[in-house]
CSV table of C-alpha atoms in Angstrom, one decimal:
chain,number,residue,atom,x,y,z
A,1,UNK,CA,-63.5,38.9,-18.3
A,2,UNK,CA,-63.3,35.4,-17.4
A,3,UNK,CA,-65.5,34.3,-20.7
A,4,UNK,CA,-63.3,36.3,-22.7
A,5,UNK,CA,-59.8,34.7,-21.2
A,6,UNK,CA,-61.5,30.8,-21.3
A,7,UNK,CA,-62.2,32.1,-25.3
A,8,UNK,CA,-58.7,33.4,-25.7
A,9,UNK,CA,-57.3,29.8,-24.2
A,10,UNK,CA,-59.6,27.4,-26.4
A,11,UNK,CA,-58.1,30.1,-29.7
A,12,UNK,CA,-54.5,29.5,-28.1
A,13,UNK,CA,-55.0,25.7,-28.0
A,14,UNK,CA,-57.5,25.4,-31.5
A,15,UNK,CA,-54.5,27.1,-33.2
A,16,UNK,CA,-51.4,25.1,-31.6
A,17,UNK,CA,-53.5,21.9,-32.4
A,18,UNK,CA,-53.5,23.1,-36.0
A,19,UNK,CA,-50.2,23.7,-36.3
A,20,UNK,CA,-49.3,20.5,-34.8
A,21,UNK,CA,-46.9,18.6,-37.3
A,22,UNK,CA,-49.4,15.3,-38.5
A,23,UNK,CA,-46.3,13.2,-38.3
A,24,UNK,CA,-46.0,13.5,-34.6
A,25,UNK,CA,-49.9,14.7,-33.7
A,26,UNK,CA,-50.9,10.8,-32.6
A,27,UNK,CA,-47.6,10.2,-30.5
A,28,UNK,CA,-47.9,10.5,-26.8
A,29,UNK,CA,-48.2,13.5,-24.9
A,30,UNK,CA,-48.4,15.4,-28.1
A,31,UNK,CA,-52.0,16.0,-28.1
A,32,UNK,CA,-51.3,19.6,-26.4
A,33,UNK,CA,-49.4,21.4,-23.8
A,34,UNK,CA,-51.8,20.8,-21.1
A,35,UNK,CA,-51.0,17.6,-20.2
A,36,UNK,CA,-47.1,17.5,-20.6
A,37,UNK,CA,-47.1,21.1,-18.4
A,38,UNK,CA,-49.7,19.1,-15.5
A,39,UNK,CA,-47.2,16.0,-15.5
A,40,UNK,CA,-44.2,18.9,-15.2
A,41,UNK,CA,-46.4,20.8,-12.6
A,42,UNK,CA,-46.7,17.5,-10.7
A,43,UNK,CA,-43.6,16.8,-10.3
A,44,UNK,CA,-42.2,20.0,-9.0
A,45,UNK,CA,-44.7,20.3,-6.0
A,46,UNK,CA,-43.6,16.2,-5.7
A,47,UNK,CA,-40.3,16.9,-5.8
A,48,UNK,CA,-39.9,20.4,-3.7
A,49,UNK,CA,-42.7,20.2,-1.2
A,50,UNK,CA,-44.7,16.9,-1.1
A,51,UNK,CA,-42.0,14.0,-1.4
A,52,UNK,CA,-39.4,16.0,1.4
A,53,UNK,CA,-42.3,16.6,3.8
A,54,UNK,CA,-43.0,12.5,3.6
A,55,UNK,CA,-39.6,11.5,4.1
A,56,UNK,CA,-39.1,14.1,6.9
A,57,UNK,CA,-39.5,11.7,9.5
A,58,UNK,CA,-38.3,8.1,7.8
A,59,UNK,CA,-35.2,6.9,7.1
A,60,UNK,CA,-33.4,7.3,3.7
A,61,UNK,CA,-33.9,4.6,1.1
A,62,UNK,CA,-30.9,2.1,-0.4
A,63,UNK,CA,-31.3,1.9,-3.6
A,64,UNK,CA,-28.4,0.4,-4.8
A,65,UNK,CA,-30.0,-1.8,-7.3
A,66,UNK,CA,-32.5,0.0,-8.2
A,67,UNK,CA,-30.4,3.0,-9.5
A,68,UNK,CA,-27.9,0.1,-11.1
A,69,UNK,CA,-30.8,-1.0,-13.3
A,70,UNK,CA,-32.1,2.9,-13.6
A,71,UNK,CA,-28.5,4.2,-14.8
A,72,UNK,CA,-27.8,1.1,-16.8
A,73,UNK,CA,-31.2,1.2,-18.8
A,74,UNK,CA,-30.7,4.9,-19.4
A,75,UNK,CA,-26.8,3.9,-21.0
A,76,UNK,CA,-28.8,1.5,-23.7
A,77,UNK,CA,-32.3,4.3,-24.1
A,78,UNK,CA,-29.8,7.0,-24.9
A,79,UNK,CA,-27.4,4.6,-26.9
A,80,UNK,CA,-30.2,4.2,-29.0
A,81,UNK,CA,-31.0,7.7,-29.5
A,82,UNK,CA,-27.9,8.6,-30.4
A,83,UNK,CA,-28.1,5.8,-33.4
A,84,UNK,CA,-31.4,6.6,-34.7
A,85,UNK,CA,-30.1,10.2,-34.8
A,86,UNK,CA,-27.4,9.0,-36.6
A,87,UNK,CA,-29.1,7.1,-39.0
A,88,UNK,CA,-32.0,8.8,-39.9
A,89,UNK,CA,-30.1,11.8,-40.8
A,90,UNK,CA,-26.7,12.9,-38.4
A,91,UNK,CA,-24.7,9.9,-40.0
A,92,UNK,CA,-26.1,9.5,-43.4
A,93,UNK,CA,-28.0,12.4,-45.4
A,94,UNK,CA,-27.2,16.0,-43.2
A,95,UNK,CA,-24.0,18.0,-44.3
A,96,UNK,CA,-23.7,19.2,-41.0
A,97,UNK,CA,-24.0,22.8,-41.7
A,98,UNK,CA,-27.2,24.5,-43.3
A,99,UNK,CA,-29.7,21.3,-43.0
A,100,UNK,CA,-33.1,22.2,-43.1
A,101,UNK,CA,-35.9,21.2,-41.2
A,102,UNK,CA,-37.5,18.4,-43.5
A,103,UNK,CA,-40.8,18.2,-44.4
A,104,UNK,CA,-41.3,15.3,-46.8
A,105,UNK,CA,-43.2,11.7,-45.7
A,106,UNK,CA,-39.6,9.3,-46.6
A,107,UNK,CA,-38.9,6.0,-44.3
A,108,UNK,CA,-35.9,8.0,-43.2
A,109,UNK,CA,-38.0,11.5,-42.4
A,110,UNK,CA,-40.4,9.5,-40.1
A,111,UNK,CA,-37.4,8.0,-38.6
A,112,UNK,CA,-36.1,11.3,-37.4
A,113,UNK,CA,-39.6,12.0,-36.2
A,114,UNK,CA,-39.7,9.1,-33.7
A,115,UNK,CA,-36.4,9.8,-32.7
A,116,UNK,CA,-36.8,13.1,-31.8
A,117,UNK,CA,-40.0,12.0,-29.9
A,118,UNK,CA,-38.0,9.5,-28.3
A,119,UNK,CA,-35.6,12.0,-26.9
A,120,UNK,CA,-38.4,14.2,-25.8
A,121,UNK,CA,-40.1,11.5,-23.8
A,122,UNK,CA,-36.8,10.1,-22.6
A,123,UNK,CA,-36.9,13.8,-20.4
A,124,UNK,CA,-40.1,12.7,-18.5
A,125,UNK,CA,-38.2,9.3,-17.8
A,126,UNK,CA,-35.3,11.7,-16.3
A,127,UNK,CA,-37.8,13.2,-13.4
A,128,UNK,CA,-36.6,9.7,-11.6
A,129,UNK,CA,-33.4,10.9,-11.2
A,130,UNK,CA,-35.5,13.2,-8.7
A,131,UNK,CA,-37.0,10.6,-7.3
A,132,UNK,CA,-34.1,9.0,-6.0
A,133,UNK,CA,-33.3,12.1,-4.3
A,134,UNK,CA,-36.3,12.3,-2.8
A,135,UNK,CA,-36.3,8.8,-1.4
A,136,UNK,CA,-32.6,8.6,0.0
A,137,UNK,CA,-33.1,12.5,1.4
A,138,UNK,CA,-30.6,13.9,-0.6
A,139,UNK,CA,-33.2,17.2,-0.5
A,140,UNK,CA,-29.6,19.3,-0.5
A,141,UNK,CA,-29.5,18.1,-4.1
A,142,UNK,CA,-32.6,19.6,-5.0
A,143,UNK,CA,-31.6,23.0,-6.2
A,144,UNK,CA,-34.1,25.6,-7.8
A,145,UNK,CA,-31.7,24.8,-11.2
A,146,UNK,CA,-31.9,21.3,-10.7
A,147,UNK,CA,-35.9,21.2,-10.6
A,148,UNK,CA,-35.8,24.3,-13.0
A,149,UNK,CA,-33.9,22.5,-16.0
A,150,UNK,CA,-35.8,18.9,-15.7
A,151,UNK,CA,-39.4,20.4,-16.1
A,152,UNK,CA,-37.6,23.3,-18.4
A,153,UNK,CA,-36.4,21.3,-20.7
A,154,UNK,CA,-38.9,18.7,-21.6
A,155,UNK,CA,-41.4,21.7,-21.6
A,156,UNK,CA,-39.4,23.3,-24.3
A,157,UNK,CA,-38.7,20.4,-26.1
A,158,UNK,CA,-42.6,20.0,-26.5
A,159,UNK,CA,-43.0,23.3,-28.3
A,160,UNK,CA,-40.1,22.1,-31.0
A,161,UNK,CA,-40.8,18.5,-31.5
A,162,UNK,CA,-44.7,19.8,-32.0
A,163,UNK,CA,-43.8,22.6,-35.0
A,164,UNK,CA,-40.5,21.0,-35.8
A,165,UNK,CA,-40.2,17.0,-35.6
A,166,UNK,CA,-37.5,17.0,-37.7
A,167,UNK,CA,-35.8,19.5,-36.9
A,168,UNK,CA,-32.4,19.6,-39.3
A,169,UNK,CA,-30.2,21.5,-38.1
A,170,UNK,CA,-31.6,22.1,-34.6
A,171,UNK,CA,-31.7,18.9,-33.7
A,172,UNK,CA,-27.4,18.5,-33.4
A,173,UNK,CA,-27.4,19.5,-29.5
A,174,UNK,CA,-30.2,16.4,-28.8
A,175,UNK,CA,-27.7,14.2,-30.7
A,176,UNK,CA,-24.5,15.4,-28.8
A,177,UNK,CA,-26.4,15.3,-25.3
A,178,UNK,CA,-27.6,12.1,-25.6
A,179,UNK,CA,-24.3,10.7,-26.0
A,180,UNK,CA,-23.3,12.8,-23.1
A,181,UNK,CA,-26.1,10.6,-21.3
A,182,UNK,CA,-24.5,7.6,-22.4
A,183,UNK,CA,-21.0,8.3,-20.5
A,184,UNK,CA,-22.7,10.0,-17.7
A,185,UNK,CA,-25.3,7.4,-16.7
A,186,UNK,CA,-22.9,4.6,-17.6
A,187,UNK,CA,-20.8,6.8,-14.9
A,188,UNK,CA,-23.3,6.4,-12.0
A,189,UNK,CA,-24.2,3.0,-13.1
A,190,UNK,CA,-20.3,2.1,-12.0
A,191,UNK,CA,-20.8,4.3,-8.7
A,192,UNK,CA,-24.2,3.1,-7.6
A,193,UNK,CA,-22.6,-0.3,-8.1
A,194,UNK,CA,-20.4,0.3,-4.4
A,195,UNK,CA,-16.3,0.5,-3.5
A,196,UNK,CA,-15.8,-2.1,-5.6
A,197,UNK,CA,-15.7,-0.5,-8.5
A,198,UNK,CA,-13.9,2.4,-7.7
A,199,UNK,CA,-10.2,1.2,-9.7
A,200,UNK,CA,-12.9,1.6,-12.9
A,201,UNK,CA,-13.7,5.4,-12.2
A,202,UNK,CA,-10.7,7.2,-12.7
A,203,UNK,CA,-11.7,8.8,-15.5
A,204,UNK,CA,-14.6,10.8,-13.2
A,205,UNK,CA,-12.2,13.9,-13.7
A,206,UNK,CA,-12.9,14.1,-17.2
A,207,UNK,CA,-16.6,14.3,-16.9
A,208,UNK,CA,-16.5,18.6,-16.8
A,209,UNK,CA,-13.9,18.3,-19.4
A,210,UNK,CA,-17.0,16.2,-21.3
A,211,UNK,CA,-19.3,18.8,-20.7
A,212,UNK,CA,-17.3,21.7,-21.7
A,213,UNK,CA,-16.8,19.8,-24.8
A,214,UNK,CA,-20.1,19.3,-25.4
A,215,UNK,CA,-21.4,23.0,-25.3
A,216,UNK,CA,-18.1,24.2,-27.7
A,217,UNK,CA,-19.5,21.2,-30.4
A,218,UNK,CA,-23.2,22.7,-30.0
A,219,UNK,CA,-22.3,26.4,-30.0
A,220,UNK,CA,-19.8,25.9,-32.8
A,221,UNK,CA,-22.4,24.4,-34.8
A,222,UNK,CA,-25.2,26.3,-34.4
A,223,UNK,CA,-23.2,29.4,-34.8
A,224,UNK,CA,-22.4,28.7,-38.2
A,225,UNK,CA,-26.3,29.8,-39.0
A,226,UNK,CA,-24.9,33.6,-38.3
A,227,UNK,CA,-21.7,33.6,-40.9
A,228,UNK,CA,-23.3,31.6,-43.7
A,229,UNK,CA,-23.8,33.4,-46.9
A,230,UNK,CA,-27.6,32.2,-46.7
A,231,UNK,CA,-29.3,29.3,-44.8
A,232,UNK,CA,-33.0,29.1,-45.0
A,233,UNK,CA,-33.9,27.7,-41.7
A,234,UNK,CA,-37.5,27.6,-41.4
A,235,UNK,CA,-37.6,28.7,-37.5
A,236,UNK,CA,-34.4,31.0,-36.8
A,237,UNK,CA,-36.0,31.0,-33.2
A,238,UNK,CA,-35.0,27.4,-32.3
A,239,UNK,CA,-31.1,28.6,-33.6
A,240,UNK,CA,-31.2,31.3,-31.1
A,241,UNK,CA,-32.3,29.5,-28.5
A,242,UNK,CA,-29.9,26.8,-28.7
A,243,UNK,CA,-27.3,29.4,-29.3
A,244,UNK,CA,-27.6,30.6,-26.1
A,245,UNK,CA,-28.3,27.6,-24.2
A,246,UNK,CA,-25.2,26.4,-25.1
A,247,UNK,CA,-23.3,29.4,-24.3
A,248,UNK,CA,-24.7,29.8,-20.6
A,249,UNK,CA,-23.8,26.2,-19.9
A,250,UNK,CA,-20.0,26.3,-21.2
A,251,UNK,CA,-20.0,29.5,-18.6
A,252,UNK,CA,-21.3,27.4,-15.9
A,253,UNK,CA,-19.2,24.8,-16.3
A,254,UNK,CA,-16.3,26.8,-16.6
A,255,UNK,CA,-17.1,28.6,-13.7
A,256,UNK,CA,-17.5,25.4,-11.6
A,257,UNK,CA,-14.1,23.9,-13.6
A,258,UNK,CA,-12.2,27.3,-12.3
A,259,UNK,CA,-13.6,27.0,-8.6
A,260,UNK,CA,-13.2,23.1,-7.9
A,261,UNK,CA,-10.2,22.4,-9.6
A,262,UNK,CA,-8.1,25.7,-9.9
A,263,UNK,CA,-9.1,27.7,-7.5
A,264,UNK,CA,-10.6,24.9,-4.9
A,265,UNK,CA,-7.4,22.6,-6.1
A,266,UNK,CA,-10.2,19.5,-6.1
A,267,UNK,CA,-8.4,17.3,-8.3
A,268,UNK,CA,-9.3,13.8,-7.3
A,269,UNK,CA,-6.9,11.7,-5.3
A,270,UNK,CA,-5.7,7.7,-5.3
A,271,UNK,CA,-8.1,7.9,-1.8
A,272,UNK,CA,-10.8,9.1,-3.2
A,273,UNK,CA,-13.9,6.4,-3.0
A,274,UNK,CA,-17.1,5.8,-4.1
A,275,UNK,CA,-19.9,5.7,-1.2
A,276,UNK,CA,-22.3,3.0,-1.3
A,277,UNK,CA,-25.3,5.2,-2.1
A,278,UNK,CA,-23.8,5.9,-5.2
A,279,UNK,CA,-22.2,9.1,-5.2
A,280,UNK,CA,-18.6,9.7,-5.4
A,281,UNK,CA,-16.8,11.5,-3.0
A,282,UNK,CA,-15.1,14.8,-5.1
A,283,UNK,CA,-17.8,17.1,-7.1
A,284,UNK,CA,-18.1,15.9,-10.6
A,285,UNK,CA,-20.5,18.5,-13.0
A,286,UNK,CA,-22.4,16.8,-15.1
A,287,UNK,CA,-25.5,17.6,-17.3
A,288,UNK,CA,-28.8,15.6,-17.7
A,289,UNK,CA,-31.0,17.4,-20.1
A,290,UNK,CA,-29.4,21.0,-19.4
A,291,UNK,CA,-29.2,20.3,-16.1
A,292,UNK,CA,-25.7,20.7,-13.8
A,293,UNK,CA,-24.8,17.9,-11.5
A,294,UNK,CA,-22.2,18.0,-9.4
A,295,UNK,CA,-22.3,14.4,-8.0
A,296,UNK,CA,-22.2,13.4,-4.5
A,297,UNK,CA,-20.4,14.9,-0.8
A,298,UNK,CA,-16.7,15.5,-0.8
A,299,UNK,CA,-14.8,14.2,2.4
A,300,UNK,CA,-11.1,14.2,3.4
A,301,UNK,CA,-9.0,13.1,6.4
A,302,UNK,CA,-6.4,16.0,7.9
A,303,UNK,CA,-5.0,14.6,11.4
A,304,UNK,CA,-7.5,12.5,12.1
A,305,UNK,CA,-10.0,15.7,11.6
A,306,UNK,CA,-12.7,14.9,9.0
A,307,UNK,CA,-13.9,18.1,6.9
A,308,UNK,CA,-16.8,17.9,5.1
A,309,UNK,CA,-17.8,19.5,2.2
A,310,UNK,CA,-20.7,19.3,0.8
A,311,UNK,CA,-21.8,20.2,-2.9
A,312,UNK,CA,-24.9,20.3,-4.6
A,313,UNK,CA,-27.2,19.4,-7.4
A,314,UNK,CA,-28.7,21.9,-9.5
């Protein structure tokens, strides 16, 4: 039994090597799934069981500057994604509807292909965002969704840029989140930075609105696929997919838009102010990746009574 399920595995992993697009076969962590699944393996026992049980008796980390530089750097990695998307395909040669999944050996076809690798690895570089939880004992934060979407979706992303590296019309929700990225971490970059900074994050109510914005622009595109006379997509799997990734999120976050600023009446206020560790005070929802963020603790003053409400990270 055991012989035959060792045989099955080295079939499995002969055949995915195979298949393995050439163009992206000799980039890193694209030799196979084992490694990329041990590093995401890794960090979920880190980041659930290991890292809380080591902090359980320390104090919490400041890491003010640290997460300045972190959030900053990520604002210029993901402005950079979002113009190699655009130039080796988004802003120059795709029509934005039926584009195919290319599979010639142009300068501009390799371009995508590092591209979309770049996005792919810039997932693994996201697992810090973790980290910093970890080290300031924000375990709250550290929802089943939050740990579930940052070793989902670089996981998934392996199994597309391997068979697809440039991935046409598939690829338009990595393009739209990674200018997401841009405003987000360019968000927490302000925030990390302390009070001072808090006349330049009014805007921090807008960041759902972002979000919902971004799942209508990836739903509405991808749905085309289903009303077009014919579009030959080489993997209609990756359009489902995406389809419904994008639908579940703009649910979410409507949900969470409905409870904290309808229902909840969470609107942020002229005393709202950014805490030193970086998070603001009233829940933002944010995504990283797929994942929901709803940044930080929210506090108010009644009669000298402090309520505090906390809200979490998933």
């Amino acid at each position: 039994m055991l012989r035959e399920a060792v045989s099955n595995m080295l079939k499995l992993y002969s055949s995915l090597h195979s298949r393995t697009d050439p163009r992206i076969r000799d980039y890193p962590l694209m030799q196979g799934p084992i490694q990329m699944t041990t590093i995401l393996l890794a960090y979920i026992v880190l980041s659930v069981y290991i890292g809380p049980r080591l902090m359980a008796n320390r104090k919490p980390f400041r890491l003010n500057t640290a997460m300045i530089v972190y959030n900053l750097s990520m604002v210029l990695l993901n402005g950079y994604i979002v113009y190699e998307f655009l130039m080796s395909g988004w802003g120059t040669t795709y029509t934005w509807r039926c584009d195919l999944i290319d599979t010639s050996e142009s300068p501009q076809t390799f371009r995508m292909v590092r591209v979309a690798w770049l996005f792919y690895f810039s997932k693994f570089i996201e697992l810090i965002d973790t980290v910093f939880f970890v080290l300031r004992k924000k375990q709250n934060q550290i929802t089943f969704l939050h740990v579930f979407h940052h070793s989902f979706m670089p996981w998934t992303w392996w199994w597309g840029v391997t068979l697809t590296p440039v991935g046409g019309m598939g690829s338009f929700h990595a393009l739209v989140n990674s200018t997401v990225h841009v405003i987000m971490y360019f968000y927490y970059g302000l925030s990390a930075a302390g009070p001072r900074f808090q006349k330049y994050l009014w805007w921090k109510k807008y960041m759902t609105a972002i979000q919902l914005t971004q799942f209508v622009l990836v739903s509405i595109h991808i749905s085309q696929y289903y009303f077009m006379e014919k579009c030959d997509y080489q993997v209609p799997l990756w359009i489902h997919l995406i389809w419904m990734y994008g639908v579940f999120f703009f649910l979410l976050f409507s949900n969470f838009w409905i409870q904290a600023y309808i229902k909840g009446k969470r609107l942020p206020t002229t005393e709202d102010k950014p805490k030193q560790n970086g998070s603001a005070n009233e829940p933002i929802a944010v995504v990283s990746n797929g994942k929901h963020l709803e940044n930080g603790s929210a506090h108010r003053h009644t009669n000298g009574k402090i309520l505090l409400g906390k809200v979490k990270e998933i």
